[in-house]
Amino acid sequence: MPSNSALFPRNFRKNYPVAVRGEGCWIIDQSGRRFLDASGQAAVISIGHGVAEIGQAMAEQSAQLAFAHTTQFHSDPAEKLAHRFLALAPPNFRSGGRVYFTSGGSEATETAIKLVRQFHLESGQPARYRVVSRRQSYHGSTLGAMTVSGNVARRAPYHPLLAEWGHIAPCFCYHCPFDKKFPDCAIACANDLDNFLDANDAPSVAAFLFEPIVGATLGAAVPPEGYVQRIAEICRKHGILLIADEIMSGMGRTGKPFAIQHWNVEPDIILVGKGIASGYAPLGAVLVAPRVVEAFERGSGAFQHGFTYQAHPVTTAAANAVLDYIESHKLFERVQPAAEILRAELSALSSHPNVGEIRGLGLLVAIEFVKNKSTREPFLKEQNIAERIRQATLDQNVLTYPTQGCVDGINGDHILLAPPFIISQSESAQIARALHSALQKVFPT
Ligand SMILES: Cc1ncc(COP(=O)(O)O)c(C=O)c1O
């Protein structure tokens, strides 16, 4: 970090190169060094860096109308984008669904928490306010979003500020919290929601919030068949809303527009962010199913919530241009074949004694590192394995996204790979080579 920096950094002990240009799957810093963006930054970049059409669409919108406050106006780009999102969503959203745009994922989570609370007020159930979620989850950085996030390490410093609404077991077959194996487990982790509700004042619960495929905190953990369906069934049984956090998994990253569509489940609310504008603009959104919308229409008529920059004409114009690009280049269709190539390139790494599992769906992939492959024992947190792998991979000019805590919130190391959908075979091969060399460096024989 240059001593004259005025930026409050993420980490005062780290040096950050200055990024000046983006091209496809690459970021170039001010010294001209080129980095292959294997993680799409943080699973943000879907169409690739440096697509000139997006900037042009934003400039045109900005020249025509940069801003109009949503208490006074709606705008065409936001209206158009809302229709497009609902058309991509599960069938229950399509006739009468609505979209609430925010400036990012955390604001979307925050909005959903207040939305489900007010939904129950509008529906004559004022006792319902708690949003139950899962341990080792992450749903955003603001205080409401942190309250529902179950990640021990991220919650720890803010513990006194956070409400305790309850967290159930994660769904994580590689480190099953019940020490069971699918299918003999009978999806005990889904039934944990039912048991939790029975034992913990179910009539005060407004909603259950989960990531259908857990991105950062567990490392692309895909649930077994039947999990998502069972969760939806339990929510219906208890009269609570189901919120799918697709901020990382949404907009095509797992091979369908929304990850929950792999199981044909219809949630009441879907949260998106990150990939919807592919990093060209800060944008998140809350997709709201008609039955929730109708409660507001029939009831007070007004959601007691709002952000100055919600549904911004320029950020929604950016996302429309991103979606145009996705459609004209058939990028949703490209995810599956690109994922197969990436997984094939990575497959040789599986035999390494410290590579526990390579998992994921589509272009949301993680590699977990373990101390002992047969017992799946993690390394000690202090050994900092995920960060060391990231650094060693970076030495080969490849960017990855490391996280610790997948096993119990503290221990467990993985890196996430979430490249742009345009990743080529040679770029996938380069990622695999960089990881191979990182493994040799971090685990010398
Ligand atoms: C699943 C999930 N939810 C919410 C968020 C928060 O989004 P943002 O950082 O845009 O506020 C993230 C960010 O990593 C995420 O991965």
XYZ file of C-alpha atoms and ligand atoms in Angstrom:
461
model
C 0.000 0.000 0.000
C 1.622 3.298 -1.015
C 1.893 5.490 2.081
C 0.095 8.347 0.312
C -3.087 6.307 -0.287
C -6.257 7.974 0.976
C -8.338 4.820 0.589
C -9.445 2.947 3.686
C -8.346 -0.511 2.567
C -9.887 -3.913 3.209
C -6.642 -4.887 4.909
C -3.908 -2.535 6.064
C -1.304 -5.327 5.872
C -1.829 -6.005 2.182
C -0.513 -4.334 -0.936
C -3.052 -3.746 -3.648
C -2.030 -3.335 -7.283
C -3.879 -0.549 -9.068
C -6.236 -1.968 -11.698
C -6.459 0.196 -14.800
C -8.020 -1.896 -17.557
C -10.150 -4.968 -18.151
C -10.328 -7.177 -21.239
C -12.413 -10.349 -21.363
C -11.211 -12.599 -18.541
C -8.256 -10.326 -17.753
C -7.497 -7.372 -15.474
C -4.416 -5.269 -16.204
C -2.676 -3.204 -13.542
C -0.804 0.080 -13.930
C 2.520 -1.691 -14.394
C 1.041 -3.613 -17.335
C 0.845 -6.907 -15.435
C -2.040 -9.083 -16.639
C -4.158 -11.122 -14.218
C -6.447 -13.938 -15.334
C -9.686 -13.364 -13.425
C -10.534 -16.965 -12.491
C -12.980 -15.899 -9.784
C -14.805 -13.172 -11.750
C -13.537 -11.009 -8.876
C -16.075 -12.259 -6.324
C -18.375 -14.117 -8.744
C -19.398 -10.781 -10.205
C -18.122 -10.721 -13.782
C -20.317 -12.765 -16.112
C -19.868 -11.273 -19.598
C -16.198 -10.363 -19.164
C -14.353 -7.116 -18.584
C -14.152 -4.205 -20.998
C -17.302 -4.723 -23.084
C -17.628 -1.294 -24.684
C -21.389 -1.587 -25.382
C -22.179 -1.509 -21.677
C -20.347 1.755 -21.086
C -22.023 3.209 -24.184
C -25.489 2.243 -22.928
C -24.700 3.841 -19.559
C -23.376 7.015 -21.184
C -26.474 7.300 -23.380
C -28.810 6.839 -20.420
C -26.807 9.264 -18.340
C -26.921 11.902 -21.094
C -30.683 11.437 -21.487
C -31.630 11.144 -17.806
C -29.153 10.256 -15.069
C -31.501 10.257 -12.102
C -35.130 10.572 -11.060
C -36.199 9.816 -7.488
C -38.495 6.802 -7.133
C -40.908 8.704 -4.879
C -41.677 10.822 -7.944
C -40.908 8.824 -11.075
C -40.397 5.392 -12.544
C -37.956 5.047 -15.448
C -37.941 2.986 -18.656
C -34.663 1.097 -18.049
C -35.784 -0.046 -14.580
C -39.246 -1.027 -15.871
C -37.773 -2.958 -18.783
C -35.242 -4.770 -16.599
C -37.914 -5.748 -14.063
C -40.001 -7.358 -16.830
C -36.935 -9.212 -18.129
C -35.978 -10.558 -14.694
C -39.520 -11.770 -14.021
C -39.608 -13.512 -17.404
C -36.451 -15.447 -16.447
C -37.698 -16.305 -12.941
C -39.642 -19.435 -11.877
C -43.245 -19.523 -13.211
C -44.848 -18.222 -9.994
C -43.169 -14.810 -10.542
C -44.354 -14.286 -14.074
C -47.869 -13.011 -13.681
C -48.007 -10.157 -11.190
C -44.513 -10.398 -9.717
C -42.589 -7.172 -9.025
C -38.922 -6.233 -8.708
C -37.372 -3.916 -6.121
C -33.965 -2.659 -7.312
C -31.177 -1.813 -4.865
C -27.530 -0.803 -5.157
C -26.104 -4.207 -4.242
C -26.624 -7.556 -2.549
C -26.634 -6.455 1.094
C -29.320 -3.867 0.380
C -31.343 -6.614 -1.317
C -31.108 -8.823 1.799
C -31.975 -5.871 4.017
C -34.975 -5.082 1.812
C -36.192 -8.692 1.950
C -36.022 -8.773 5.766
C -38.239 -5.708 6.003
C -40.468 -6.869 3.160
C -41.327 -10.195 4.813
C -41.966 -8.450 8.119
C -44.359 -5.994 6.529
C -45.948 -8.761 4.437
C -47.052 -10.482 7.649
C -48.297 -7.192 9.114
C -50.326 -6.594 5.952
C -51.619 -10.170 6.206
C -52.839 -9.803 9.798
C -50.014 -11.801 11.401
C -48.154 -9.148 13.429
C -46.318 -11.715 15.593
C -44.138 -12.829 12.685
C -40.792 -11.030 12.328
C -37.860 -13.478 12.682
C -35.949 -14.523 9.593
C -34.362 -17.915 10.178
C -31.290 -18.878 8.175
C -28.394 -21.341 8.346
C -25.092 -21.578 10.141
C -21.966 -20.745 8.107
C -23.973 -18.594 5.720
C -23.317 -15.100 4.401
C -26.057 -12.792 3.177
C -24.410 -9.372 3.330
C -22.562 -6.828 5.439
C -25.265 -4.500 6.758
C -26.612 -5.219 10.235
C -29.847 -6.899 9.150
C -27.961 -9.002 6.627
C -25.331 -9.856 9.264
C -28.127 -10.880 11.638
C -29.274 -13.532 9.198
C -25.707 -14.501 8.236
C -24.545 -17.505 10.245
C -20.831 -17.156 9.579
C -19.223 -17.207 13.033
C -16.074 -15.296 12.119
C -17.838 -12.514 10.256
C -20.425 -12.093 13.043
C -17.980 -12.193 15.954
C -16.883 -8.519 16.148
C -20.474 -7.288 15.813
C -22.106 -9.799 18.114
C -23.604 -7.197 20.504
C -25.262 -5.431 17.575
C -26.971 -8.480 16.096
C -30.363 -9.976 16.899
C -30.563 -13.753 17.410
C -33.327 -15.094 15.203
C -31.957 -18.605 14.927
C -29.778 -20.545 12.502
C -30.278 -24.156 11.465
C -27.698 -26.647 10.169
C -26.061 -26.015 6.831
C -26.606 -28.445 3.970
C -23.065 -29.632 3.334
C -22.575 -33.273 2.411
C -18.751 -33.211 2.378
C -18.735 -32.225 6.087
C -22.225 -33.363 7.078
C -23.190 -31.664 10.355
C -25.040 -34.879 11.296
C -22.192 -37.204 10.268
C -24.525 -38.938 7.847
C -24.411 -39.906 4.201
C -26.946 -39.197 1.479
C -29.429 -40.797 0.852
C -29.424 -42.684 4.184
C -29.474 -39.316 5.965
C -33.087 -38.770 4.761
C -31.995 -35.135 4.345
C -31.679 -34.530 8.079
C -30.380 -31.017 7.363
C -33.690 -30.034 5.710
C -35.689 -31.590 8.531
C -33.592 -29.513 10.919
C -35.720 -26.558 9.806
C -38.917 -28.381 10.788
C -37.465 -29.412 14.161
C -36.100 -25.926 14.763
C -39.453 -24.311 14.052
C -41.311 -26.787 16.274
C -38.951 -26.026 19.148
C -38.448 -22.295 18.632
C -41.648 -20.301 18.513
C -42.617 -20.943 14.888
C -45.515 -18.417 15.033
C -42.945 -15.601 15.368
C -41.047 -16.626 12.219
C -41.616 -14.583 9.061
C -39.323 -16.325 6.590
C -36.496 -18.745 5.929
C -33.533 -17.415 3.946
C -30.967 -19.609 2.199
C -28.570 -19.826 -0.711
C -29.729 -22.757 -2.891
C -26.049 -23.352 -3.735
C -23.780 -21.921 -1.064
C -21.162 -19.756 -2.745
C -18.452 -18.193 -0.623
C -18.884 -19.570 2.883
C -19.043 -23.322 2.107
C -17.461 -23.154 -1.327
C -19.975 -23.986 -4.062
C -21.812 -26.542 -1.926
C -24.629 -28.087 -3.974
C -27.508 -29.650 -2.000
C -28.542 -33.257 -2.659
C -31.721 -34.012 -4.604
C -34.785 -33.372 -2.469
C -33.249 -30.815 -0.099
C -34.628 -27.657 -1.696
C -38.040 -29.262 -2.297
C -38.244 -30.355 1.362
C -37.258 -26.890 2.616
C -40.024 -25.343 0.492
C -42.529 -27.871 1.850
C -41.585 -27.088 5.475
C -41.933 -23.348 4.851
C -45.412 -23.865 3.406
C -46.412 -26.092 6.329
C -45.447 -23.398 8.851
C -46.864 -20.472 6.859
C -43.501 -18.778 6.406
C -42.034 -17.234 3.284
C -39.086 -18.744 1.416
C -36.296 -16.382 0.331
C -33.629 -17.639 -2.081
C -30.394 -15.659 -1.916
C -29.096 -15.901 -5.482
C -26.796 -12.914 -5.211
C -23.882 -15.169 -6.129
C -25.621 -18.088 -7.863
C -28.142 -16.106 -9.930
C -28.157 -14.791 -13.523
C -26.841 -17.853 -15.238
C -23.771 -18.726 -13.203
C -24.866 -22.278 -12.408
C -26.249 -23.024 -15.877
C -29.835 -21.802 -15.308
C -30.946 -18.189 -14.858
C -31.540 -18.936 -11.150
C -29.973 -21.856 -9.265
C -33.276 -22.778 -7.613
C -34.585 -23.703 -11.080
C -32.394 -26.838 -10.942
C -35.011 -28.194 -8.515
C -38.143 -26.543 -9.953
C -38.919 -24.910 -6.633
C -40.871 -21.657 -6.470
C -39.644 -19.383 -3.672
C -41.572 -16.277 -2.611
C -38.610 -13.947 -2.957
C -35.330 -14.120 -4.907
C -32.353 -11.881 -4.152
C -29.874 -11.060 -6.900
C -26.831 -8.818 -7.261
C -23.261 -9.311 -8.483
C -23.626 -10.857 -11.983
C -26.817 -9.004 -12.951
C -24.751 -6.012 -14.049
C -21.511 -8.022 -14.387
C -19.618 -5.411 -12.374
C -20.423 -2.539 -14.755
C -22.675 -0.884 -12.171
C -23.586 -1.423 -8.504
C -26.941 -3.165 -8.663
C -28.981 -5.661 -6.671
C -32.629 -6.656 -6.815
C -35.407 -8.349 -4.888
C -37.813 -10.372 -7.037
C -41.164 -10.574 -5.278
C -43.797 -13.198 -6.097
C -47.406 -12.068 -6.695
C -48.785 -13.458 -3.435
C -46.453 -11.160 -1.498
C -47.113 -8.204 -3.790
C -50.867 -8.662 -3.413
C -50.702 -8.367 0.377
C -49.239 -4.866 -0.029
C -51.734 -3.917 -2.738
C -54.687 -5.098 -0.659
C -53.233 -3.754 2.584
C -51.607 -0.407 3.323
C -50.450 0.058 -0.268
C -46.969 1.296 0.694
C -43.726 -0.429 1.638
C -42.126 1.484 4.526
C -38.640 1.336 3.091
C -36.514 3.025 0.450
C -33.082 4.040 -0.775
C -32.249 7.235 -2.666
C -30.490 5.313 -5.431
C -32.897 2.400 -5.840
C -33.906 1.549 -9.421
C -31.311 3.982 -10.746
C -31.768 4.659 -14.482
C -28.052 4.293 -15.291
C -27.379 1.109 -13.305
C -30.517 -0.548 -14.669
C -29.519 0.566 -18.192
C -26.174 -1.163 -17.572
C -27.927 -4.392 -16.558
C -30.217 -4.225 -19.610
C -27.133 -3.892 -21.798
C -25.515 -6.842 -19.963
C -28.633 -8.935 -20.560
C -28.675 -7.874 -24.243
C -25.064 -9.046 -24.482
C -25.860 -12.333 -22.722
C -28.746 -12.943 -25.127
C -26.966 -11.943 -28.326
C -23.877 -14.029 -27.449
C -25.959 -16.910 -25.996
C -23.892 -16.781 -22.816
C -26.330 -18.663 -20.566
C -25.941 -21.581 -22.966
C -22.175 -21.270 -22.793
C -21.929 -21.834 -19.035
C -22.386 -25.610 -19.079
C -19.859 -26.445 -21.813
C -17.357 -23.940 -20.348
C -17.862 -25.548 -16.927
C -17.224 -29.023 -18.337
C -13.953 -27.839 -19.864
C -12.875 -26.132 -16.625
C -13.717 -29.231 -14.549
C -11.835 -31.447 -17.011
C -8.763 -29.202 -16.739
C -8.997 -29.225 -12.929
C -9.586 -32.970 -12.656
C -5.880 -33.868 -12.420
C -5.690 -31.835 -9.195
C -8.121 -34.212 -7.434
C -5.418 -36.803 -6.893
C -3.338 -34.394 -4.803
C -3.316 -35.616 -1.178
C -4.439 -32.202 0.099
C -7.224 -31.591 -2.381
C -10.287 -32.818 -0.524
C -12.977 -32.057 -3.049
C -13.578 -30.141 -6.237
C -17.274 -29.268 -6.299
C -19.885 -26.917 -7.658
C -22.367 -26.432 -10.436
C -21.809 -24.587 -13.694
C -19.177 -21.886 -13.338
C -19.468 -21.741 -9.551
C -16.697 -24.109 -8.516
C -14.649 -24.568 -5.350
C -11.595 -26.547 -4.358
C -11.347 -27.516 -0.703
C -7.956 -28.272 0.844
C -7.707 -30.806 3.662
C -4.951 -32.030 5.929
C -6.134 -35.627 5.725
C -8.059 -36.778 2.714
C -9.562 -39.904 4.263
C -10.813 -38.235 7.454
C -11.462 -34.871 5.696
C -9.713 -33.173 8.623
C -9.094 -29.497 7.873
C -5.879 -27.575 8.416
C -5.618 -25.317 11.437
C -6.896 -21.809 10.745
C -3.485 -20.334 11.637
C -1.884 -22.205 8.743
C -3.798 -19.860 6.457
C -3.912 -22.368 3.622
C -6.601 -20.736 1.459
C -4.788 -17.395 1.505
C -1.450 -19.051 0.784
C -2.941 -20.865 -2.204
C -4.406 -17.568 -3.407
C -1.003 -15.895 -3.105
C 0.819 -18.723 -4.860
C -1.768 -18.732 -7.651
C -1.463 -14.966 -7.915
C 2.298 -15.420 -8.381
C 1.234 -17.189 -11.607
C -0.970 -14.175 -12.469
C -4.240 -16.005 -11.751
C -6.823 -14.464 -9.396
C -8.812 -16.762 -7.070
C -11.173 -16.109 -4.136
C -10.072 -17.728 -0.851
C -12.264 -18.350 2.198
C -11.760 -20.055 5.540
C -14.347 -21.580 7.852
C -16.271 -23.995 5.638
C -16.032 -26.830 8.187
C -17.194 -25.101 11.356
C -17.125 -21.373 10.707
C -13.462 -21.148 11.734
C -11.515 -24.017 10.160
C -11.648 -25.283 6.608
C -9.957 -23.801 3.547
C -11.203 -23.436 0.019
C -10.855 -21.217 -2.992
C -13.721 -20.265 -5.250
C -13.477 -20.193 -9.036
C -16.220 -18.247 -10.801
C -14.791 -17.058 -14.110
C -16.637 -15.015 -16.722
C -18.930 -17.148 -18.908
C -16.638 -16.450 -21.894
C -13.674 -18.338 -20.386
C -11.751 -20.232 -23.096
C -10.181 -23.685 -22.990
C -6.659 -22.233 -22.879
C -7.613 -19.908 -20.019
C -9.109 -22.844 -18.090
C -5.886 -24.760 -18.690
C -3.909 -21.791 -17.385
C -5.991 -21.745 -14.179
C -5.299 -25.453 -13.656
C -1.556 -24.986 -14.261
C -1.399 -22.090 -11.783
C -3.217 -24.150 -9.155
C -0.932 -27.109 -9.783
C 2.101 -24.951 -9.180
C 0.440 -23.351 -6.110
C -0.144 -26.810 -4.614
C 3.528 -27.671 -5.098
C 4.563 -24.439 -3.439
C 2.183 -24.576 -0.462
C 2.566 -28.360 0.121
C 6.189 -29.141 -0.776
C 6.937 -32.863 -0.749
C -24.768 -14.985 -1.089
C -24.470 -13.533 -0.882
N -25.413 -12.733 -0.364
C -25.186 -11.422 -0.169
C -23.981 -10.829 -0.500
C -23.770 -9.373 -0.267
O -23.726 -8.684 -1.475
P -22.979 -7.275 -1.596
O -21.537 -7.512 -1.285
O -23.224 -6.858 -3.036
O -23.610 -6.344 -0.640
C -22.965 -11.643 -1.034
C -21.647 -11.059 -1.347
O -20.646 -11.725 -1.416
C -23.212 -13.021 -1.234
O -22.281 -13.831 -1.749
